[in-house]
mmCIF file of C-alpha atoms in Angstrom:
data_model
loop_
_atom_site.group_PDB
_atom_site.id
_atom_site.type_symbol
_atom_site.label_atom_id
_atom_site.label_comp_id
_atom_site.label_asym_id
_atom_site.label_seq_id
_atom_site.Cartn_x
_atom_site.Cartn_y
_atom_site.Cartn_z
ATOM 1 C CA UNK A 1 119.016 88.969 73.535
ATOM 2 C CA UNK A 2 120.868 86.294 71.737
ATOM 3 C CA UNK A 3 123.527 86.478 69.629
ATOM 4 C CA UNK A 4 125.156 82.711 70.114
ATOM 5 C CA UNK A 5 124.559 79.482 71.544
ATOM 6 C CA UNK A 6 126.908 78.208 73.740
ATOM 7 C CA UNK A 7 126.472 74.597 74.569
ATOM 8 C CA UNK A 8 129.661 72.217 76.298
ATOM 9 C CA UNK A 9 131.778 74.628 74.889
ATOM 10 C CA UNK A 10 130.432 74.541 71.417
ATOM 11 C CA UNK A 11 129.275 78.055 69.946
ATOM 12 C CA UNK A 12 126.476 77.725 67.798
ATOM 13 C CA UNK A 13 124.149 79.907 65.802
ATOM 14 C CA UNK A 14 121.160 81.420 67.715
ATOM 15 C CA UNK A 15 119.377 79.355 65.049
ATOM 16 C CA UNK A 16 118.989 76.645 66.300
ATOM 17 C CA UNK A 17 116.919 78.308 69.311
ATOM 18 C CA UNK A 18 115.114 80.255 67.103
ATOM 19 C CA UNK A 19 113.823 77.633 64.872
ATOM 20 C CA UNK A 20 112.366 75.645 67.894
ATOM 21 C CA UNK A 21 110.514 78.177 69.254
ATOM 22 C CA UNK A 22 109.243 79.150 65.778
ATOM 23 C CA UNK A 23 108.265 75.159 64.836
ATOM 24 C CA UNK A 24 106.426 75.235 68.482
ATOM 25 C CA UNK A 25 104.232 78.658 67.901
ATOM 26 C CA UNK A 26 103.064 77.083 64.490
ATOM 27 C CA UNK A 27 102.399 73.494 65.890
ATOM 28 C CA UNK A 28 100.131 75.851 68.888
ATOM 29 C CA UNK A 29 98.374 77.298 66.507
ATOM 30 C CA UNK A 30 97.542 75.219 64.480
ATOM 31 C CA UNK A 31 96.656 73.088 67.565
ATOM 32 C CA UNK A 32 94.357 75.838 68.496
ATOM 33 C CA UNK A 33 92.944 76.163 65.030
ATOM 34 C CA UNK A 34 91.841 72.075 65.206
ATOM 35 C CA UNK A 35 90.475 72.746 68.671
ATOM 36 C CA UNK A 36 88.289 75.811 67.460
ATOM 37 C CA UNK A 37 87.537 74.043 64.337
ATOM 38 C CA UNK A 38 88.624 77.286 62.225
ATOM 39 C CA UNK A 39 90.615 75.181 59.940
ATOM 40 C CA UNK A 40 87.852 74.977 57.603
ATOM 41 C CA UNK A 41 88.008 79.171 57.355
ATOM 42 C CA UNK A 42 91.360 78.646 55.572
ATOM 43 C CA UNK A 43 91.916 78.057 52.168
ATOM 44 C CA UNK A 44 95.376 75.846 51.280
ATOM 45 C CA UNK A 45 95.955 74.618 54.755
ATOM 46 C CA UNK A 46 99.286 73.792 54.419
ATOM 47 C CA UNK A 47 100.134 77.085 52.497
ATOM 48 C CA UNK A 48 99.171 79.222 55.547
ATOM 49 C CA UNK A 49 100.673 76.657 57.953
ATOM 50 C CA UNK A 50 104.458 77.285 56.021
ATOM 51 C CA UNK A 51 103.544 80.910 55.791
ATOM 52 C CA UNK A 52 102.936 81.206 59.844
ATOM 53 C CA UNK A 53 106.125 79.208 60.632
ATOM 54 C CA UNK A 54 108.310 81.664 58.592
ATOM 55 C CA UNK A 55 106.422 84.860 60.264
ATOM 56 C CA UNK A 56 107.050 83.179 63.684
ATOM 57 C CA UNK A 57 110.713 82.710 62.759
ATOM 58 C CA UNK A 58 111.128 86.376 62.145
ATOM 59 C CA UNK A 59 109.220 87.549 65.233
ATOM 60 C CA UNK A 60 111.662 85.027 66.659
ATOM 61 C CA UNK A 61 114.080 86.555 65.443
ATOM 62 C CA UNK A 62 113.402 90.161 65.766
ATOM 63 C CA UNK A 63 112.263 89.709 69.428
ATOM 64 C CA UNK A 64 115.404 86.944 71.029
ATOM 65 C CA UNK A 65 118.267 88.874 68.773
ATOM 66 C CA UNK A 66 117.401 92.187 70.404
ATOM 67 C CA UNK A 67 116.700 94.214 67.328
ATOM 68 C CA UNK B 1 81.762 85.545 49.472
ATOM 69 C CA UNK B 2 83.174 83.254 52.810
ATOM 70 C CA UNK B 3 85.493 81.478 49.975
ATOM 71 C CA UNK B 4 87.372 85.088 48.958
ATOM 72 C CA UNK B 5 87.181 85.479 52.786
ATOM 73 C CA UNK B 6 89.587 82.184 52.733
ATOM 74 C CA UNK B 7 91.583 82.839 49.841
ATOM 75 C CA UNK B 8 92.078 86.396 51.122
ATOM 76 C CA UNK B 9 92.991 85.001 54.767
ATOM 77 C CA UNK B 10 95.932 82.287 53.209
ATOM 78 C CA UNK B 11 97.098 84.689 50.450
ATOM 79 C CA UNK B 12 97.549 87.594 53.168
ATOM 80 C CA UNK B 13 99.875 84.928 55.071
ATOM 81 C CA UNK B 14 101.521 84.564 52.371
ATOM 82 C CA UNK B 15 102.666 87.947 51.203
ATOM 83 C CA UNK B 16 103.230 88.385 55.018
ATOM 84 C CA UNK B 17 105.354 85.505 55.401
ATOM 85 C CA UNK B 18 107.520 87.043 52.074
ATOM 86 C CA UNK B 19 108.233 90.054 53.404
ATOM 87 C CA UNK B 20 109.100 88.785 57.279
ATOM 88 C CA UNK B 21 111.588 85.840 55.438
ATOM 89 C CA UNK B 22 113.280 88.328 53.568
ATOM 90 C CA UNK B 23 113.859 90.744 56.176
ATOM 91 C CA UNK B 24 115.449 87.660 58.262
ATOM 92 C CA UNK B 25 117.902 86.599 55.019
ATOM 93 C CA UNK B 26 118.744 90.541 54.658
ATOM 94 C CA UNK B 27 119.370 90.359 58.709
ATOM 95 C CA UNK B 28 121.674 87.433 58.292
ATOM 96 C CA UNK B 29 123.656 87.622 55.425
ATOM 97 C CA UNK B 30 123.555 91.879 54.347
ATOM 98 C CA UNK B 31 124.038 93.007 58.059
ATOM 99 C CA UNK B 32 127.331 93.742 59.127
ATOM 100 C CA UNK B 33 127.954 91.086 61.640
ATOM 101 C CA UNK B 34 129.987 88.334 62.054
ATOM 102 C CA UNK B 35 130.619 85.530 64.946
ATOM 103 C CA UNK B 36 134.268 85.159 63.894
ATOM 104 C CA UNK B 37 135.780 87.751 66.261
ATOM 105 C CA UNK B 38 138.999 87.747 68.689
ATOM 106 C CA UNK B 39 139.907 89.982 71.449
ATOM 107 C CA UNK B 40 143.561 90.557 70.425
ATOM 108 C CA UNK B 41 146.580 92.679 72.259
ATOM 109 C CA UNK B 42 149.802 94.188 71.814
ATOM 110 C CA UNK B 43 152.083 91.665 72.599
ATOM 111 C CA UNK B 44 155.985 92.827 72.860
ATOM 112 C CA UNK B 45 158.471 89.677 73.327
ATOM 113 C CA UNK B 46 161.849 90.349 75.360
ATOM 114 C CA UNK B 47 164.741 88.944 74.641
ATOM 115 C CA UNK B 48 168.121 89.598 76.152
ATOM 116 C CA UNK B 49 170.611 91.761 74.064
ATOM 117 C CA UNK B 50 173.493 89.626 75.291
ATOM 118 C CA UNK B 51 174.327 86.491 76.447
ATOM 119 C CA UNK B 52 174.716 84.434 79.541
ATOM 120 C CA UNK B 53 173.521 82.367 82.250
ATOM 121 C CA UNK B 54 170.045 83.580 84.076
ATOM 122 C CA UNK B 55 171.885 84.579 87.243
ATOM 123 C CA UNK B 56 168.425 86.104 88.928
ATOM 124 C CA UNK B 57 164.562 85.673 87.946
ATOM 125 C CA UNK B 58 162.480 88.521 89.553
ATOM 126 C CA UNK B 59 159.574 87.639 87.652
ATOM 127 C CA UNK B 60 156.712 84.662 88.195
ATOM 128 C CA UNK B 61 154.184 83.470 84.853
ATOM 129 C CA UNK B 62 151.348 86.255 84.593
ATOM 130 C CA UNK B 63 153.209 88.384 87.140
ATOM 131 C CA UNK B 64 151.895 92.340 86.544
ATOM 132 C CA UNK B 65 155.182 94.669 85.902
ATOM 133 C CA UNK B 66 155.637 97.815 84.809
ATOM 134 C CA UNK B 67 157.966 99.655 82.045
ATOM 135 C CA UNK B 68 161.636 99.531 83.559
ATOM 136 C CA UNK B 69 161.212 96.776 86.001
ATOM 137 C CA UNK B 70 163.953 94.639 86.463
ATOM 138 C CA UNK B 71 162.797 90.867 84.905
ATOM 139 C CA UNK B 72 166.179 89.189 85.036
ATOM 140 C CA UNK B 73 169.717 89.495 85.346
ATOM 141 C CA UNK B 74 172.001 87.628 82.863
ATOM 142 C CA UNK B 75 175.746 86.833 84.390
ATOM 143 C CA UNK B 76 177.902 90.102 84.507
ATOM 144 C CA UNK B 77 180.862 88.516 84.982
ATOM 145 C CA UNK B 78 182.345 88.468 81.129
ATOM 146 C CA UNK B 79 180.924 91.712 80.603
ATOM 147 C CA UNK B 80 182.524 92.848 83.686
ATOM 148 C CA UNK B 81 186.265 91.675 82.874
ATOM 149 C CA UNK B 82 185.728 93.264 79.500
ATOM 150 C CA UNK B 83 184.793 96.652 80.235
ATOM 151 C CA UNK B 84 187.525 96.069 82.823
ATOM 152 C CA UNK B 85 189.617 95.419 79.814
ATOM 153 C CA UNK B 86 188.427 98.421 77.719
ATOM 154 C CA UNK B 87 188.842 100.710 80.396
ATOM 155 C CA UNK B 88 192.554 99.237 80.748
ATOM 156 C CA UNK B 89 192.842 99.998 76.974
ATOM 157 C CA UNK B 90 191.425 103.625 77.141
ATOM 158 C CA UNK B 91 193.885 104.278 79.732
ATOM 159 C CA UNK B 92 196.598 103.215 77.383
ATOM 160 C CA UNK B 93 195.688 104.759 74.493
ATOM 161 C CA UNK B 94 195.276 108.450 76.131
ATOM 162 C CA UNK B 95 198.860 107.729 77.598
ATOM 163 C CA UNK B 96 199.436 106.866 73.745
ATOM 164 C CA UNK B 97 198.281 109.890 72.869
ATOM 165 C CA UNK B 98 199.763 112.154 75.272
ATOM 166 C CA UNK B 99 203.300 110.985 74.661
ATOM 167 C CA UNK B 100 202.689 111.152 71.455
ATOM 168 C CA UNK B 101 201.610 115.071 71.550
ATOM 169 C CA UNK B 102 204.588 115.789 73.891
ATOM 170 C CA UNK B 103 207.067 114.372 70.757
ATOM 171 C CA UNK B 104 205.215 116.883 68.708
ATOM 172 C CA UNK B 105 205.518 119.581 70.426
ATOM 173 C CA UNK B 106 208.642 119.364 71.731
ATOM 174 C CA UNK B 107 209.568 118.470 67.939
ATOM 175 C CA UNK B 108 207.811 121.783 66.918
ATOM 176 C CA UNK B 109 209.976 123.886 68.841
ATOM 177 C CA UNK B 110 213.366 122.094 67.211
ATOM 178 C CA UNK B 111 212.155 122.998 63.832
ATOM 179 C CA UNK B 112 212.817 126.885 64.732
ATOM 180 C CA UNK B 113 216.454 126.177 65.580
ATOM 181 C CA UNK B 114 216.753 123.908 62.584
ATOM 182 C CA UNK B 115 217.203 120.756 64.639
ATOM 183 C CA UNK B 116 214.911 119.118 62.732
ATOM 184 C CA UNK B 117 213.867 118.251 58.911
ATOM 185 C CA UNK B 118 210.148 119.133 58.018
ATOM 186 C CA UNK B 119 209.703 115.749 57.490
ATOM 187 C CA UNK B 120 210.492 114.136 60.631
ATOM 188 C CA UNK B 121 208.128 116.936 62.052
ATOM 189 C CA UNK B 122 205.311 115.668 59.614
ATOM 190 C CA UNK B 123 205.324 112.435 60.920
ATOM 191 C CA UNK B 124 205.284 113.648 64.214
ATOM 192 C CA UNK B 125 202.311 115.209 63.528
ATOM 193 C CA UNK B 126 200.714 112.186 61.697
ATOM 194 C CA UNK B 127 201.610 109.823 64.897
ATOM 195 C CA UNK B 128 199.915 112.250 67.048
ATOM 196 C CA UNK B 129 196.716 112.379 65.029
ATOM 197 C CA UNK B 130 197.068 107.995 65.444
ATOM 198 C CA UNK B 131 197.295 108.268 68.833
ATOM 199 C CA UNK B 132 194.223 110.277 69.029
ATOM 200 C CA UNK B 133 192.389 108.113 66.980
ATOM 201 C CA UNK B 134 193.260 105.102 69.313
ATOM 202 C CA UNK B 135 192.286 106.971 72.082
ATOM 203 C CA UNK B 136 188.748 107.587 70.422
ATOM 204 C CA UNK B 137 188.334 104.013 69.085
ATOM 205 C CA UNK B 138 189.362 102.935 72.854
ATOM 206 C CA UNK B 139 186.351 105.304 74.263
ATOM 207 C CA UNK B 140 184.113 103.593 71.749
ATOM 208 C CA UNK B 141 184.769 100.354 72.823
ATOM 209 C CA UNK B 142 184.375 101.161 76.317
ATOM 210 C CA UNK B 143 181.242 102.427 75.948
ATOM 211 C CA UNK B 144 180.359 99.125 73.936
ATOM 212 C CA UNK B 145 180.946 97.102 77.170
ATOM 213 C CA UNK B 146 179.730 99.347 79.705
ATOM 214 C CA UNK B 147 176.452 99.079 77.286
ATOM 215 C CA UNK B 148 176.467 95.073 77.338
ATOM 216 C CA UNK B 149 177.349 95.407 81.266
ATOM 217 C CA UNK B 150 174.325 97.456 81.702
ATOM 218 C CA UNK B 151 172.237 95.305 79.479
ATOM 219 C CA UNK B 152 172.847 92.353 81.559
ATOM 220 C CA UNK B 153 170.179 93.520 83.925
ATOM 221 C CA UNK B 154 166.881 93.065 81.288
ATOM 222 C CA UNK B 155 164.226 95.364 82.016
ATOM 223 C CA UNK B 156 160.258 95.532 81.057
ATOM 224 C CA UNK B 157 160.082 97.741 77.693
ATOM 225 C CA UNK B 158 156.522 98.096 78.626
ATOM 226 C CA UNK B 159 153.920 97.657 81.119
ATOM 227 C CA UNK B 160 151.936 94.210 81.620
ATOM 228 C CA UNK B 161 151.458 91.262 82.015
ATOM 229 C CA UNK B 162 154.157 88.475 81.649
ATOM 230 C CA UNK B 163 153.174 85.688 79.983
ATOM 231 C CA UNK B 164 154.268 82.010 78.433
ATOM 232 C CA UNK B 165 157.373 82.018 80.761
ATOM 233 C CA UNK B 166 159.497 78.972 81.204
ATOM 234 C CA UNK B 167 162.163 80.838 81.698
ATOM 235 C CA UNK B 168 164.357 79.556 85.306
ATOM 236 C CA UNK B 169 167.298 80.407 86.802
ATOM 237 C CA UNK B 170 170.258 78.905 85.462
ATOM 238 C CA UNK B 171 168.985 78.549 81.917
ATOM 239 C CA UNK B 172 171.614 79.896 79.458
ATOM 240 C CA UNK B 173 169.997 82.681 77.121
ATOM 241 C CA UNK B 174 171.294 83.910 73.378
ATOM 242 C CA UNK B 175 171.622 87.283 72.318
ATOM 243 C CA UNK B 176 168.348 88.298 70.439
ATOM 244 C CA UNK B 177 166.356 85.397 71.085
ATOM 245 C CA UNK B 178 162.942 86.007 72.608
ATOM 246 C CA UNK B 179 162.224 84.171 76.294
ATOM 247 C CA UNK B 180 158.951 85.484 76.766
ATOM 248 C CA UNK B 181 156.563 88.060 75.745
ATOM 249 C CA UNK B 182 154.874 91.174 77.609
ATOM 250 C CA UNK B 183 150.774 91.701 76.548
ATOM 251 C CA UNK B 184 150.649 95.555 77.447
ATOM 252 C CA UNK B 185 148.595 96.503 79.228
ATOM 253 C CA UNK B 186 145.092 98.487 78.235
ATOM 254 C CA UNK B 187 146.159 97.174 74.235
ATOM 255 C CA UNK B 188 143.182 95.413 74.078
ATOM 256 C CA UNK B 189 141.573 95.387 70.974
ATOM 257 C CA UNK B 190 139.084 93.421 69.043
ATOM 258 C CA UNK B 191 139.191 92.222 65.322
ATOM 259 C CA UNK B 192 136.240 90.735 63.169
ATOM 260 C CA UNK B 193 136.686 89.094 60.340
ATOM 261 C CA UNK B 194 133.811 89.746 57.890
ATOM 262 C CA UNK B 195 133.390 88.410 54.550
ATOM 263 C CA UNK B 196 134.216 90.640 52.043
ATOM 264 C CA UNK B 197 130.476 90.885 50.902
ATOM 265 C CA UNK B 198 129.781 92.933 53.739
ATOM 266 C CA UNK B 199 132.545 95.037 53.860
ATOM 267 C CA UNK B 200 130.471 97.820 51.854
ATOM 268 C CA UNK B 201 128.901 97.904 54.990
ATOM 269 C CA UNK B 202 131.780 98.219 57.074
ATOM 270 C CA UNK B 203 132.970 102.257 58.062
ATOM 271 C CA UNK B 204 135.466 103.621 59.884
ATOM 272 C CA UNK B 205 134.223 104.802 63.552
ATOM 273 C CA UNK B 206 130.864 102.716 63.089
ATOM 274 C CA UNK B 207 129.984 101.428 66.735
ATOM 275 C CA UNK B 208 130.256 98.049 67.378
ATOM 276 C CA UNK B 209 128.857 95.877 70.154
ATOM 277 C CA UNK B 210 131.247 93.021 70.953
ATOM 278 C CA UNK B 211 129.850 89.768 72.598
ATOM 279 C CA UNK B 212 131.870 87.127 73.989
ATOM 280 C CA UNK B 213 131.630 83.850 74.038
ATOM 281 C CA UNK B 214 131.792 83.801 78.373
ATOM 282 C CA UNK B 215 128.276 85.975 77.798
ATOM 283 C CA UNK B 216 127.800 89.202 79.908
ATOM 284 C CA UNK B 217 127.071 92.843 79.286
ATOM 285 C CA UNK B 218 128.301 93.500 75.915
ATOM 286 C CA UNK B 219 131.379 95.316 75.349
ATOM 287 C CA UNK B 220 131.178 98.566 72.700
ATOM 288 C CA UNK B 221 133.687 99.663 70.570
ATOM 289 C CA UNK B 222 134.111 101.434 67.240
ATOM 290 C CA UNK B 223 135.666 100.277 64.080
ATOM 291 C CA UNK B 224 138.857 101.600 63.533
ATOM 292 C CA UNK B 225 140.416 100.431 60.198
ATOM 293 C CA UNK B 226 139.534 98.179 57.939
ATOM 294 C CA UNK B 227 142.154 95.250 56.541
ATOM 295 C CA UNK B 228 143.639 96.653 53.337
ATOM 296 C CA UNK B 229 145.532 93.178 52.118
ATOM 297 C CA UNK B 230 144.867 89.830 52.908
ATOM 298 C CA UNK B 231 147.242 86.695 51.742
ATOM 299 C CA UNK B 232 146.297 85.402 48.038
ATOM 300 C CA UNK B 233 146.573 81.441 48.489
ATOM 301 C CA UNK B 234 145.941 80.775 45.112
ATOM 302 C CA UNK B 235 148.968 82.175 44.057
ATOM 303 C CA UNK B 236 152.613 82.093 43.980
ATOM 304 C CA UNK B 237 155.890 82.818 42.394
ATOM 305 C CA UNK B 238 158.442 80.424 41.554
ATOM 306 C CA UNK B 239 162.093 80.769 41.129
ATOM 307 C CA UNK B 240 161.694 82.939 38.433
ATOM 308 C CA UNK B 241 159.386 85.197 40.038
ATOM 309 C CA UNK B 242 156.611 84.140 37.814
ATOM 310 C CA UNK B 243 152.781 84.026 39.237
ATOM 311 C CA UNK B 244 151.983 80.256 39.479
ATOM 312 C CA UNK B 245 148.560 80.359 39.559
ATOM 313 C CA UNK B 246 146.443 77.559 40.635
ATOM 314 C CA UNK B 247 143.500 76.055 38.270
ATOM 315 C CA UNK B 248 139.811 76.234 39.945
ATOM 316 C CA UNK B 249 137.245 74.430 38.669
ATOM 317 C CA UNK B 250 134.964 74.866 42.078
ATOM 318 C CA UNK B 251 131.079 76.355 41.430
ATOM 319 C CA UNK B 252 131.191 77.435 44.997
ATOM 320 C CA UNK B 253 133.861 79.644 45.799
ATOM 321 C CA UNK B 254 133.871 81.018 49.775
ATOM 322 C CA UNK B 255 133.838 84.737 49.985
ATOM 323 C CA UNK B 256 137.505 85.814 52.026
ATOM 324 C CA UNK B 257 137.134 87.152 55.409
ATOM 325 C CA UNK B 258 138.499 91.198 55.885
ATOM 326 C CA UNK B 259 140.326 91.454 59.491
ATOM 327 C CA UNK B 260 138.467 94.559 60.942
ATOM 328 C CA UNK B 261 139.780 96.184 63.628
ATOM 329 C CA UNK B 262 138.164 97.435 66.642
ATOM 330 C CA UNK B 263 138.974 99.832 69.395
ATOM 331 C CA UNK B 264 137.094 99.373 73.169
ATOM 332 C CA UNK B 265 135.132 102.118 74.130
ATOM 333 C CA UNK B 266 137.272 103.549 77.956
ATOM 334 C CA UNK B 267 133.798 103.185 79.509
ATOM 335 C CA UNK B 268 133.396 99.506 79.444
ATOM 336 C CA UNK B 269 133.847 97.845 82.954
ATOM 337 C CA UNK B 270 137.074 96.862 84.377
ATOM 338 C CA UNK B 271 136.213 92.739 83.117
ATOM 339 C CA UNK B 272 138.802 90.280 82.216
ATOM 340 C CA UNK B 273 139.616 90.222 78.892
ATOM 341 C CA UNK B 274 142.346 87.689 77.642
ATOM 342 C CA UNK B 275 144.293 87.902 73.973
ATOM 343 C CA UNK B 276 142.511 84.976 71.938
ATOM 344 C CA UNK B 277 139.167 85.040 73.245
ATOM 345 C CA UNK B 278 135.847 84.455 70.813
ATOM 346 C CA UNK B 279 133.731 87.489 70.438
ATOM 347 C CA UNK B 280 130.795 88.209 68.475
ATOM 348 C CA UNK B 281 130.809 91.938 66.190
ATOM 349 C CA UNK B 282 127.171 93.492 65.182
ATOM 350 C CA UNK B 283 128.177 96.419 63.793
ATOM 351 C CA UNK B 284 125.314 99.480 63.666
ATOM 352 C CA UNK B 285 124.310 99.858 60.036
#
């Protein structure tokens, strides 16, 4: 569970956690999608690629923040 | 029939991906949260109802005392010689008095063999009532300084913790004028200050999990009241107590924050909480 960030003293928003781990689930997918060679299965590429980063964020989200 | 197989595969995302990034704006900004929290206490400040030199210090910074302990002593002498004084005066008045009754009534009893004009007893009478009066003003005034005598010795109002003292021995302190302050103890509190957008979401015994910035197990609380005023800094009056009110031309205006108060829940663990710290509110919706 995080609520805050607390780095040197500085108290930041779990955001900027969250948006990491979010950024690195998309990038190893869509790894994993080049290495399987599904990328041709998906229409608008970069549509789906946005569309997986914000449902990571929120599973991110729902999962760290303890909801 | 593979390329609606795509589309349907990206659009899906999509949809998915509108629904899961609203649900994280709602979390954020219409959840009643906020990371601008402080633990806060009651703090009571002593200061000595009379004046004097600090003759004795019985108490060390963050020293724990409890309500009636002795914290300093301020010099009795003064306070001494004048309840000496008022005691002296007391005496004198009731003698006052006394003689003053005697006259009467010996003056009484030469009325009934004519001895004496009704007027002459009259103001016999009125000097006695005088003397009395003397005699009570004289007990006042002795009580007065056996009051300040007593309050030379300055005692904890409440129990706590001492804080912020420089106080020392020696040091010469003013009638009414605070030396250090008190935080009493178990006063702890918490307050949030949410922005007034989300104080529709805000209720009165809502349960509240506090979070401080030194991490650990959260502490729970429950709200218990909400802020009813907050200062207007846009406005003020001027001499003649007209509103001068302040153009804005901004586009963004910032929404004010609502001090919410907070009351700990008796079962959270005995852990050290100090008056100032940062604490983060989620309130259950």
């Amino acid at each position: 569970m995080l609520d805050v960030v607390v780095f040197g003293g500085l108290e930041l928003s779990p955001l900027v956690v969250y948006f990491p781990v979010a950024f690195l689930l998309a990038a190893l997918t869509r790894l994993a999608l080049h290495r399987l060679d599904w990328h041709d299965r998906i229409w608008r590429v970069a549509w789906f690629e946005v569309s997986l980063f914000v449902c990571y964020l929120a599973l991110t989200v729902y999962l760290l923040g303890g909801r | 029939m593979t390329k609606y197989l795509r589309i349907l595969v990206t659009v899906l995302m999509v949809v998915v991906a509108v629904f899961a990034g609203r649900w994280v704006w709602n979390d954020y900004m219409h959840s009643p949260w906020t990371r601008d929290g402080r633990i806060r206490a009651d703090i009571v400040t002593v200061a000595p109802d009379v004046s004097g030199w600090v003759t004795n210090l019985n108490i060390t910074n963050d020293q724990a005392v409890k309500e009636g302990d002795l914290l300093f002593s301020v010099d009795q002498q003064r306070y001494q010689a004048a309840l000496s004084q008022s005691k002296a005066n007391t005496e004198n008045a009731l003698y006052s008095w006394q003689l003053a009754k005697h006259k009467y009534e010996r003056r009484t009893a030469l009325l009934s063999q004519k001895a004496i004009s009704a007027e002459d007893l009259e103001s016999s009478r009125i000097s006695t009532e005088i003397a009395k009066a003397n005699y009570d003003l004289a007990v006042s005034q002795q009580t007065t300084a056996q009051l300040n005598l007593n309050r030379t010795q300055v005692r904890a109002p409440v129990s706590g913790h001492i804080i912020n003292l420089n106080l020392r021995q020696g040091n010469y302190v003013s009638q009414g004028v605070a030396v250090f302050s008190i935080v009493r103890s178990g006063s702890f509190y918490v307050t949030g200050y949410f922005e007034e957008a989300k104080i529709p979401l805000v209720h009165l015994n809502q349960q509240a999990k506090i979070t401080l910035l030194s991490g650990g197990k959260p502490l729970t609380g429950h709200v218990a009241s909400i802020g009813k005023a907050i200062a207007n800094t846009n406005t003020q009056s001027n001499s003649q107590l007209l509103p001068q009110v302040q153009q804005t031309f901004n586009w963004v205006r910032l929404s004010q924050r609502i001090p919410v108060d907070i009351t700990l829940d008796p079962s959270n663990d005995e852990r050290h909480l100090s008056a100032g710290m940062t604490a983060t509110i989620h309130l259950t919706q």
